[in-house]
mmCIF file of C-alpha atoms and ligand atoms in Angstrom:
data_model
loop_
_atom_site.group_PDB
_atom_site.id
_atom_site.type_symbol
_atom_site.label_atom_id
_atom_site.label_comp_id
_atom_site.label_asym_id
_atom_site.label_seq_id
_atom_site.Cartn_x
_atom_site.Cartn_y
_atom_site.Cartn_z
ATOM 1 C CA MET A 1 76.588 -44.251 58.153
ATOM 2 C CA ASN A 2 77.632 -42.047 55.142
ATOM 3 C CA GLU A 3 76.826 -38.510 54.876
ATOM 4 C CA PRO A 4 73.640 -38.188 52.312
ATOM 5 C CA LEU A 5 74.751 -36.772 49.000
ATOM 6 C CA LYS A 6 74.333 -33.131 48.727
ATOM 7 C CA ILE A 7 72.995 -32.866 45.404
ATOM 8 C CA VAL A 8 72.068 -29.497 43.565
ATOM 9 C CA LEU A 9 69.647 -29.185 40.296
ATOM 10 C CA LEU A 10 69.966 -26.746 37.974
ATOM 11 C CA SER A 11 66.788 -26.302 36.518
ATOM 12 C CA GLY A 12 64.310 -24.099 34.513
ATOM 13 C CA GLY A 13 60.413 -25.083 34.654
ATOM 14 C CA VAL A 14 58.577 -27.650 32.933
ATOM 15 C CA GLY A 15 61.752 -30.177 32.193
ATOM 16 C CA GLY A 16 63.388 -29.174 35.209
ATOM 17 C CA ALA A 17 60.322 -29.545 37.377
ATOM 18 C CA LYS A 18 60.233 -33.566 36.375
ATOM 19 C CA MET A 19 64.065 -34.026 37.226
ATOM 20 C CA ALA A 20 63.341 -32.416 40.720
ATOM 21 C CA GLU A 21 60.569 -34.576 41.040
ATOM 22 C CA GLY A 22 62.924 -37.767 40.395
ATOM 23 C CA PHE A 23 65.337 -36.337 42.916
ATOM 24 C CA ALA A 24 63.169 -35.085 45.814
ATOM 25 C CA PHE A 25 60.802 -38.567 45.942
ATOM 26 C CA SER A 26 64.202 -40.979 45.386
ATOM 27 C CA ARG A 27 66.066 -42.064 48.268
ATOM 28 C CA PHE A 28 68.651 -38.956 47.349
ATOM 29 C CA SER A 29 66.152 -36.462 48.364
ATOM 30 C CA GLU A 30 67.760 -35.622 51.651
ATOM 31 C CA GLN A 31 70.324 -33.159 51.135
ATOM 32 C CA PHE A 32 69.016 -31.892 47.795
ATOM 33 C CA SER A 33 68.435 -28.612 46.710
ATOM 34 C CA VAL A 34 67.243 -26.943 43.248
ATOM 35 C CA ILE A 35 68.397 -23.720 41.982
ATOM 36 C CA GLY A 36 65.920 -22.142 39.691
ATOM 37 C CA ASN A 37 65.355 -19.879 37.045
ATOM 38 C CA VAL A 38 64.020 -16.494 37.130
ATOM 39 C CA ALA A 39 64.681 -15.272 33.857
ATOM 40 C CA ASP A 40 60.993 -15.888 32.394
ATOM 41 C CA ASP A 41 59.350 -13.864 35.246
ATOM 42 C CA GLN A 42 57.088 -11.319 34.050
ATOM 43 C CA ASP A 43 54.619 -8.479 35.538
ATOM 44 C CA PHE A 44 50.927 -9.413 34.653
ATOM 45 C CA HIS A 45 48.319 -7.305 36.074
ATOM 46 C CA GLY A 46 50.750 -5.547 38.407
ATOM 47 C CA LEU A 47 51.774 -8.813 39.577
ATOM 48 C CA TRP A 48 54.845 -10.447 39.574
ATOM 49 C CA VAL A 49 54.580 -13.778 37.972
ATOM 50 C CA SER A 50 57.891 -16.515 38.256
ATOM 51 C CA PRO A 51 56.497 -19.361 35.974
ATOM 52 C CA ASP A 52 59.664 -21.614 36.628
ATOM 53 C CA ILE A 53 59.908 -21.146 40.072
ATOM 54 C CA ASP A 54 56.222 -21.737 40.684
ATOM 55 C CA THR A 55 56.490 -24.843 38.938
ATOM 56 C CA LEU A 56 59.207 -26.403 41.074
ATOM 57 C CA THR A 57 57.245 -25.082 43.926
ATOM 58 C CA TYR A 58 53.730 -26.833 42.855
ATOM 59 C CA THR A 59 55.626 -29.705 41.566
ATOM 60 C CA LEU A 60 57.292 -30.814 44.371
ATOM 61 C CA ALA A 61 53.971 -29.991 46.540
ATOM 62 C CA GLU A 62 52.433 -32.312 44.233
ATOM 63 C CA GLU A 63 49.354 -30.150 43.648
ATOM 64 C CA ILE A 64 50.702 -29.188 40.084
ATOM 65 C CA ASP A 65 48.456 -29.537 37.129
ATOM 66 C CA THR A 66 49.813 -33.011 35.657
ATOM 67 C CA ASP A 67 48.373 -33.014 32.222
ATOM 68 C CA LYS A 68 49.685 -29.118 31.836
ATOM 69 C CA GLY A 69 52.971 -29.854 33.613
ATOM 70 C CA TRP A 70 52.635 -26.075 34.889
ATOM 71 C CA GLY A 71 49.775 -24.426 37.043
ATOM 72 C CA LEU A 72 47.549 -26.117 39.970
ATOM 73 C CA GLN A 73 45.284 -28.755 40.029
ATOM 74 C CA ALA A 74 41.719 -27.816 40.154
ATOM 75 C CA GLU A 75 42.062 -24.575 38.586
ATOM 76 C CA SER A 76 39.597 -21.911 37.908
ATOM 77 C CA SER A 77 39.443 -19.240 36.130
ATOM 78 C CA ARG A 78 37.098 -16.422 37.264
ATOM 79 C CA VAL A 79 39.826 -13.774 38.162
ATOM 80 C CA LEU A 80 40.711 -13.850 34.641
ATOM 81 C CA ASP A 81 36.966 -13.727 33.311
ATOM 82 C CA GLN A 82 36.417 -10.599 35.018
ATOM 83 C CA LEU A 83 40.024 -9.430 34.215
ATOM 84 C CA LYS A 84 38.459 -10.073 30.442
ATOM 85 C CA LYS A 85 35.507 -8.647 30.706
ATOM 86 C CA LEU A 86 37.109 -5.240 32.059
ATOM 87 C CA GLY A 87 39.292 -5.078 29.063
ATOM 88 C CA ALA A 88 42.426 -6.595 30.345
ATOM 89 C CA ASP A 89 44.858 -8.297 28.213
ATOM 90 C CA THR A 90 44.230 -12.320 29.285
ATOM 91 C CA TRP A 91 46.436 -14.167 27.059
ATOM 92 C CA MET A 92 48.578 -15.566 30.114
ATOM 93 C CA TYR A 93 46.633 -17.894 31.773
ATOM 94 C CA LEU A 94 46.763 -17.738 35.565
ATOM 95 C CA GLY A 95 44.414 -19.524 37.427
ATOM 96 C CA ASP A 96 42.142 -18.332 40.690
ATOM 97 C CA LYS A 97 44.320 -20.276 43.378
ATOM 98 C CA ASP A 98 47.595 -19.272 41.412
ATOM 99 C CA PHE A 99 46.753 -15.687 41.399
ATOM 100 C CA ALA A 100 46.946 -16.299 45.219
ATOM 101 C CA THR A 101 51.137 -16.702 45.069
ATOM 102 C CA HIS A 102 51.712 -13.837 42.703
ATOM 103 C CA ILE A 103 49.441 -11.604 44.840
ATOM 104 C CA TYR A 104 51.327 -12.579 48.079
ATOM 105 C CA ARG A 105 54.675 -12.365 45.869
ATOM 106 C CA THR A 106 54.198 -9.110 44.929
ATOM 107 C CA GLU A 107 53.160 -8.024 48.239
ATOM 108 C CA LEU A 108 56.014 -9.011 50.126
ATOM 109 C CA ARG A 109 58.180 -7.773 47.287
ATOM 110 C CA LYS A 110 56.564 -4.160 47.769
ATOM 111 C CA GLN A 111 57.778 -4.712 51.226
ATOM 112 C CA GLY A 112 61.068 -5.027 50.479
ATOM 113 C CA VAL A 113 61.736 -9.108 51.452
ATOM 114 C CA ARG A 114 64.164 -10.632 49.204
ATOM 115 C CA PRO A 115 62.864 -12.711 46.333
ATOM 116 C CA SER A 116 65.086 -15.511 47.666
ATOM 117 C CA GLU A 117 63.151 -15.315 51.053
ATOM 118 C CA ILE A 118 59.731 -15.208 49.331
ATOM 119 C CA ALA A 119 60.263 -18.112 47.082
ATOM 120 C CA ALA A 120 61.372 -20.104 50.436
ATOM 121 C CA LYS A 121 58.262 -18.894 52.385
ATOM 122 C CA ILE A 122 55.883 -19.703 49.599
ATOM 123 C CA ALA A 123 57.696 -23.376 49.038
ATOM 124 C CA ARG A 124 57.512 -23.651 52.831
ATOM 125 C CA SER A 125 53.746 -22.786 53.196
ATOM 126 C CA TYR A 126 53.040 -25.513 50.091
ATOM 127 C CA GLY A 127 54.803 -27.746 52.355
ATOM 128 C CA VAL A 128 57.748 -28.260 49.990
ATOM 129 C CA LYS A 129 61.066 -29.879 52.082
ATOM 130 C CA THR A 130 63.819 -29.299 49.045
ATOM 131 C CA PRO A 131 64.774 -25.975 49.011
ATOM 132 C CA ILE A 132 64.626 -24.193 46.347
ATOM 133 C CA ILE A 133 67.130 -21.805 45.580
ATOM 134 C CA LEU A 134 67.027 -18.120 43.383
ATOM 135 C CA PRO A 135 70.353 -17.695 41.641
ATOM 136 C CA THR A 136 69.792 -13.943 42.001
ATOM 137 C CA ASP A 137 67.848 -11.557 44.029
ATOM 138 C CA SER A 138 68.133 -9.084 40.979
ATOM 139 C CA CYS A 139 65.747 -8.542 37.932
ATOM 140 C CA ILE A 140 66.881 -10.807 34.878
ATOM 141 C CA GLN A 141 64.359 -11.241 32.049
ATOM 142 C CA ASN A 142 65.058 -13.259 28.735
ATOM 143 C CA LYS A 143 64.249 -11.281 25.817
ATOM 144 C CA VAL A 144 63.556 -12.146 22.380
ATOM 145 C CA MET A 145 64.195 -10.616 19.040
ATOM 146 C CA THR A 146 61.857 -10.961 16.297
ATOM 147 C CA ASP A 147 61.033 -8.921 12.916
ATOM 148 C CA SER A 148 59.086 -6.552 15.051
ATOM 149 C CA GLY A 149 62.014 -6.129 17.625
ATOM 150 C CA TRP A 150 62.870 -7.255 21.220
ATOM 151 C CA ILE A 151 59.971 -8.602 23.182
ATOM 152 C CA ASP A 152 59.401 -9.908 26.480
ATOM 153 C CA PHE A 153 60.042 -13.800 26.635
ATOM 154 C CA GLN A 154 56.278 -14.578 27.673
ATOM 155 C CA ASP A 155 55.017 -12.236 24.883
ATOM 156 C CA TYR A 156 57.040 -14.666 22.525
ATOM 157 C CA PHE A 157 56.197 -18.087 24.481
ATOM 158 C CA VAL A 158 52.681 -17.755 25.319
ATOM 159 C CA LYS A 159 51.028 -14.803 23.548
ATOM 160 C CA HIS A 160 52.849 -15.605 20.351
ATOM 161 C CA ALA A 161 53.024 -19.585 20.777
ATOM 162 C CA CYS A 162 56.601 -19.558 19.668
ATOM 163 C CA ARG A 163 55.489 -18.596 16.206
ATOM 164 C CA PRO A 164 57.436 -15.675 15.263
ATOM 165 C CA ASP A 165 61.100 -16.118 13.666
ATOM 166 C CA VAL A 166 63.625 -15.712 16.780
ATOM 167 C CA LEU A 167 66.915 -13.782 15.645
ATOM 168 C CA ASP A 168 68.312 -13.169 19.002
ATOM 169 C CA PHE A 169 68.120 -13.478 22.637
ATOM 170 C CA LYS A 170 69.598 -11.535 25.664
ATOM 171 C CA ILE A 171 69.023 -11.371 29.396
ATOM 172 C CA ALA A 172 68.224 -7.859 30.649
ATOM 173 C CA GLY A 173 69.634 -6.966 33.626
ATOM 174 C CA ILE A 174 72.194 -9.485 33.841
ATOM 175 C CA GLU A 175 75.601 -7.765 33.838
ATOM 176 C CA ASP A 176 74.275 -5.942 36.920
ATOM 177 C CA ALA A 177 72.798 -9.178 38.673
ATOM 178 C CA THR A 178 74.382 -10.476 41.902
ATOM 179 C CA ALA A 179 74.411 -13.957 42.597
ATOM 180 C CA THR A 180 72.895 -15.203 45.896
ATOM 181 C CA PRO A 181 74.604 -16.690 48.697
ATOM 182 C CA GLU A 182 72.449 -19.310 48.847
ATOM 183 C CA SER A 183 73.074 -20.044 45.359
ATOM 184 C CA LEU A 184 76.855 -20.173 45.663
ATOM 185 C CA LYS A 185 77.096 -21.702 48.732
ATOM 186 C CA ALA A 186 74.662 -24.678 47.494
ATOM 187 C CA ILE A 187 77.430 -24.980 44.248
ATOM 188 C CA GLU A 188 80.228 -24.934 46.793
ATOM 189 C CA GLU A 189 79.550 -27.447 49.284
ATOM 190 C CA ALA A 190 77.680 -29.928 46.336
ATOM 191 C CA ASP A 191 79.055 -33.483 45.653
ATOM 192 C CA LEU A 192 77.202 -33.665 42.654
ATOM 193 C CA ILE A 193 75.624 -30.737 40.139
ATOM 194 C CA VAL A 194 73.320 -31.854 38.081
ATOM 195 C CA ILE A 195 71.989 -29.470 35.084
ATOM 196 C CA ALA A 196 68.358 -30.668 34.179
ATOM 197 C CA PRO A 197 67.027 -31.193 30.769
ATOM 198 C CA SER A 198 65.595 -27.862 30.594
ATOM 199 C CA ASN A 199 66.089 -25.335 27.939
ATOM 200 C CA PRO A 200 69.693 -24.183 27.698
ATOM 201 C CA VAL A 201 69.183 -20.936 25.902
ATOM 202 C CA VAL A 202 66.579 -19.578 28.404
ATOM 203 C CA SER A 203 66.665 -21.873 31.197
ATOM 204 C CA ILE A 204 69.889 -22.694 32.059
ATOM 205 C CA LYS A 205 72.093 -20.124 30.444
ATOM 206 C CA PRO A 206 70.350 -17.249 32.988
ATOM 207 C CA ILE A 207 71.657 -19.054 35.772
ATOM 208 C CA LEU A 208 75.256 -19.458 34.399
ATOM 209 C CA SER A 209 75.466 -15.805 33.170
ATOM 210 C CA VAL A 210 74.615 -14.702 36.449
ATOM 211 C CA PRO A 211 78.121 -12.919 37.285
ATOM 212 C CA GLY A 212 80.188 -15.036 39.013
ATOM 213 C CA MET A 213 77.897 -18.444 38.744
ATOM 214 C CA THR A 214 79.862 -20.000 36.344
ATOM 215 C CA GLU A 215 83.132 -19.675 38.078
ATOM 216 C CA ALA A 216 81.511 -21.016 41.162
ATOM 217 C CA LEU A 217 80.601 -24.210 38.898
ATOM 218 C CA MET A 218 84.265 -24.475 37.575
ATOM 219 C CA ASN A 219 85.676 -24.253 40.989
ATOM 220 C CA ALA A 220 83.315 -26.107 42.643
ATOM 221 C CA SER A 221 84.570 -29.777 43.699
ATOM 222 C CA ALA A 222 81.553 -31.740 42.701
ATOM 223 C CA PHE A 223 81.064 -34.058 39.952
ATOM 224 C CA LYS A 224 78.656 -31.797 37.186
ATOM 225 C CA VAL A 225 76.461 -33.958 35.006
ATOM 226 C CA ALA A 226 74.034 -32.448 32.037
ATOM 227 C CA VAL A 227 71.243 -34.418 30.804
ATOM 228 C CA SER A 228 69.886 -33.512 27.252
ATOM 229 C CA PRO A 229 66.493 -31.887 26.933
ATOM 230 C CA LEU A 230 66.579 -32.749 23.204
ATOM 231 C CA ILE A 231 66.180 -36.078 21.936
ATOM 232 C CA ASN A 232 66.397 -37.610 18.401
ATOM 233 C CA GLY A 233 67.109 -33.668 17.185
ATOM 234 C CA GLU A 234 63.872 -32.534 18.931
ATOM 235 C CA THR A 235 62.499 -30.995 22.077
ATOM 236 C CA VAL A 236 59.930 -33.036 24.216
ATOM 237 C CA LYS A 237 58.227 -30.091 24.353
ATOM 238 C CA GLY A 238 58.848 -26.316 23.500
ATOM 239 C CA PRO A 239 61.090 -24.502 20.798
ATOM 240 C CA ALA A 240 64.568 -25.420 22.929
ATOM 241 C CA ASP A 241 65.730 -27.257 19.249
ATOM 242 C CA GLN A 242 64.924 -24.115 17.195
ATOM 243 C CA MET A 243 66.863 -21.993 19.921
ATOM 244 C CA MET A 244 69.700 -23.379 19.990
ATOM 245 C CA LYS A 245 70.068 -23.257 16.214
ATOM 246 C CA VAL A 246 69.345 -19.323 16.388
ATOM 247 C CA ALA A 247 72.338 -19.573 19.370
ATOM 248 C CA GLY A 248 74.379 -20.825 17.162
ATOM 249 C CA TYR A 249 74.583 -24.417 18.281
ATOM 250 C CA ARG A 250 73.205 -27.765 16.725
ATOM 251 C CA GLY A 251 69.638 -28.804 17.662
ATOM 252 C CA ASP A 252 70.495 -32.003 18.813
ATOM 253 C CA VAL A 253 72.778 -33.724 21.570
ATOM 254 C CA ILE A 254 75.728 -33.056 20.089
ATOM 255 C CA GLY A 255 74.803 -29.212 20.178
ATOM 256 C CA VAL A 256 73.643 -29.632 23.871
ATOM 257 C CA ALA A 257 77.164 -31.081 24.771
ATOM 258 C CA ASP A 258 78.919 -27.807 22.893
ATOM 259 C CA PHE A 259 76.768 -25.789 24.968
ATOM 260 C CA TYR A 260 77.824 -27.071 28.271
ATOM 261 C CA SER A 261 81.572 -27.792 26.874
ATOM 262 C CA GLY A 262 84.359 -27.653 29.585
ATOM 263 C CA LEU A 263 81.460 -27.145 32.414
ATOM 264 C CA ILE A 264 80.435 -31.030 32.748
ATOM 265 C CA ASP A 265 82.092 -33.968 33.462
ATOM 266 C CA ALA A 266 79.495 -36.367 32.562
ATOM 267 C CA PHE A 267 76.157 -36.099 29.818
ATOM 268 C CA VAL A 268 73.169 -38.204 29.722
ATOM 269 C CA ILE A 269 71.548 -38.683 26.743
ATOM 270 C CA ASP A 270 68.169 -40.695 25.411
ATOM 271 C CA GLN A 271 69.258 -43.876 24.208
ATOM 272 C CA VAL A 272 67.533 -42.968 21.241
ATOM 273 C CA ASP A 273 70.798 -40.986 20.455
ATOM 274 C CA ARG A 274 73.169 -43.780 20.966
ATOM 275 C CA SER A 275 74.783 -43.664 18.148
ATOM 276 C CA ALA A 276 76.259 -39.996 19.112
ATOM 277 C CA VAL A 277 77.955 -41.485 22.442
ATOM 278 C CA SER A 278 81.452 -41.918 20.438
ATOM 279 C CA GLU A 279 81.427 -39.123 19.069
ATOM 280 C CA LEU A 280 80.323 -37.094 22.140
ATOM 281 C CA SER A 281 83.073 -39.005 24.105
ATOM 282 C CA ALA A 282 85.504 -37.095 22.539
ATOM 283 C CA SER A 283 84.563 -33.748 24.358
ATOM 284 C CA VAL A 284 82.816 -35.232 27.686
ATOM 285 C CA GLU A 285 84.454 -37.493 29.817
ATOM 286 C CA HIS A 286 81.534 -39.779 30.468
ATOM 287 C CA VAL A 287 78.652 -39.931 28.479
ATOM 288 C CA LEU A 288 75.667 -42.609 29.138
ATOM 289 C CA ALA A 289 72.429 -43.190 26.923
ATOM 290 C CA THR A 290 69.555 -44.039 28.784
ATOM 291 C CA ASP A 291 65.770 -43.870 28.876
ATOM 292 C CA THR A 292 65.458 -40.321 29.393
ATOM 293 C CA LEU A 293 61.683 -39.509 28.623
ATOM 294 C CA MET A 294 60.464 -38.664 32.026
ATOM 295 C CA PHE A 295 56.299 -38.944 32.234
ATOM 296 C CA SER A 296 55.659 -41.610 35.600
ATOM 297 C CA ARG A 297 57.007 -40.521 39.132
ATOM 298 C CA GLN A 298 58.932 -44.243 38.656
ATOM 299 C CA ASN A 299 60.683 -43.083 35.779
ATOM 300 C CA LYS A 300 61.649 -39.767 36.912
ATOM 301 C CA ILE A 301 63.192 -41.801 40.247
ATOM 302 C CA ARG A 302 64.879 -43.851 38.027
ATOM 303 C CA LEU A 303 66.309 -41.244 36.114
ATOM 304 C CA ALA A 304 67.714 -39.376 39.036
ATOM 305 C CA GLU A 305 69.197 -42.829 40.680
ATOM 306 C CA THR A 306 70.648 -43.747 37.252
ATOM 307 C CA ILE A 307 72.478 -40.244 37.267
ATOM 308 C CA VAL A 308 73.697 -40.612 41.258
ATOM 309 C CA HIS A 309 75.129 -44.184 40.031
ATOM 310 C CA VAL A 310 77.148 -42.560 37.301
ATOM 311 C CA TYR A 311 78.578 -40.117 39.810
ATOM 312 C CA GLN A 312 79.028 -42.858 42.360
ATOM 313 C CA ALA A 313 80.566 -45.062 39.374
ATOM 314 C CA ALA A 314 82.942 -42.362 38.060
ATOM 315 C CA ARG A 315 84.416 -41.476 41.394
ATOM 316 C CA GLN A 316 84.953 -44.928 42.287
ATOM 317 C CA GLN A 317 86.676 -45.314 38.892
ATOM 318 C CA GLY A 318 88.630 -42.592 39.960
ATOM 319 C CA CYS A 319 89.969 -44.591 42.905
ATOM 320 C CA CYS A 320 90.128 -47.942 41.480
ATOM 321 C CA SER A 321 89.930 -48.353 37.366
ATOM 322 C CA GLY A 322 88.959 -51.374 36.141
ATOM 323 C CA TYR A 323 85.079 -51.021 35.313
ATOM 324 C CA SER A 324 83.281 -52.147 32.285
ATOM 325 C CA SER A 325 79.879 -51.737 30.614
ATOM 326 C CA SER A 326 78.282 -51.596 27.640
ATOM 327 C CA HIS A 327 76.283 -48.422 28.708
ATOM 328 C CA LEU A 328 78.349 -45.672 29.822
ATOM 329 C CA SER A 329 81.346 -45.036 28.040
ATOM 330 C CA SER A 330 84.313 -42.271 28.859
ATOM 331 C CA GLY A 331 86.164 -39.852 26.897
ATOM 332 C CA SER A 332 89.508 -41.438 28.327
ATOM 333 C CA GLY A 333 88.392 -44.691 26.968
ATOM 334 C CA ARG A 334 88.029 -46.039 30.658
ATOM 335 C CA LYS A 335 84.432 -47.487 30.747
ATOM 336 C CA ILE A 336 81.789 -47.052 34.220
ATOM 337 C CA ALA A 337 79.563 -49.882 35.397
ATOM 338 C CA VAL A 338 75.767 -48.336 35.748
HETATM 339 P P1 GDP B 1 59.899 -24.172 30.783
HETATM 340 O O1 GDP B 1 61.309 -23.233 31.280
HETATM 341 O O2 GDP B 1 58.650 -24.687 31.237
HETATM 342 O O3 GDP B 1 60.197 -24.292 29.539
HETATM 343 O O4 GDP B 1 60.858 -25.877 31.321
HETATM 344 P P2 GDP B 1 62.416 -26.539 30.750
HETATM 345 O O5 GDP B 1 63.488 -25.508 30.242
HETATM 346 O O6 GDP B 1 62.855 -26.566 32.540
HETATM 347 O O7 GDP B 1 62.137 -27.464 30.099
HETATM 348 C C1 GDP B 1 62.001 -27.507 28.669
HETATM 349 C C2 GDP B 1 62.888 -28.707 28.080
HETATM 350 O O8 GDP B 1 62.333 -29.502 28.804
HETATM 351 C C3 GDP B 1 62.299 -28.928 26.622
HETATM 352 O O9 GDP B 1 63.843 -28.488 25.706
HETATM 353 C C4 GDP B 1 61.985 -30.482 26.289
HETATM 354 O O10 GDP B 1 62.462 -31.299 25.822
HETATM 355 C C5 GDP B 1 63.040 -30.719 28.029
HETATM 356 N N1 GDP B 1 62.007 -32.111 28.288
HETATM 357 C C6 GDP B 1 60.457 -31.880 29.043
HETATM 358 N N2 GDP B 1 60.462 -33.205 29.403
HETATM 359 C C7 GDP B 1 61.513 -33.880 29.144
HETATM 360 C C8 GDP B 1 61.479 -35.268 29.626
HETATM 361 O O11 GDP B 1 60.816 -36.258 29.875
HETATM 362 N N3 GDP B 1 62.950 -35.896 29.159
HETATM 363 C C9 GDP B 1 64.157 -34.972 28.888
HETATM 364 N N4 GDP B 1 64.971 -35.624 28.323
HETATM 365 N N5 GDP B 1 63.939 -33.735 28.569
HETATM 366 C C10 GDP B 1 62.605 -33.058 28.446
#
């Protein structure tokens, strides 16, 4: 019997968690793990909030509020209402049950427990089997430059609802960050590394920018696949298309491929962007156009299994050429059956 495939997903919050759900509930879940983004973390009411890691945890625990794509189901806001009454700034919605996660995390951080261990403890308590790995235990934070100067990412994203013009980005603390041994091990041992359809600029870049992380990915023997978060030049949700332009890339699949240039072996785009396949094939070895819009459990699993199929077909092609398909084309002119 073959060893289960070791699959590692690099993920942000909402878009990444959908992809994580696809793998975690597929037949490839056994050796599946996720490296999540911690650069959206911020302090609220003296508590350390880690939105993307919590979105992954709650999604994989099947307790996510599926309407919003974040937060817990069946929430109430009694704590937030009381904080408002006391005059606190309450623009960041934190539900009562969710508050418990932040209180627990903050308490353990004060005791000196490693953030990676805290994330693992929380995931275990929620019954999540998939390892949710932090790329770093150091504090790194996305900052956004607007007309009024540098502001915290959540201020831009939630408080100002992405309205201010973004002039620049930075990840505070990134130069001094250290990659966790868990993330480096997962990357080194992986057969397949998938970059989720997450915001490249503020969700994936903070993972790739942890010193040593991109090198680890480049050196890894794994097959690397990215899934585009942009469909027909637009985001499904959020400001990724605009952010890509500010970061100097096109706000479409060509821009996403440029962003991951040199890092990926295969690129999965939505079928509506099918006309870009030949242009993309000049820079990425394998390009697949398929349905990438994830809404049901079923089509999340289908996309995850399609990605594994791309990997298997490419590996097989490496040893025995002659596959053909109208779906997947490769830069070298080869075709892979999917
Ligand atoms: P955030 O950290 O909560 O903003 O979440 P992510 O960075 O993980 O995901 C945001 C990105 O996910 C956006 O750019 C969306 O376009 C993308 N996204 C969300 N749902 C889907 C989907 O079903 N399919 C694809 N292809 N992209 C999606």
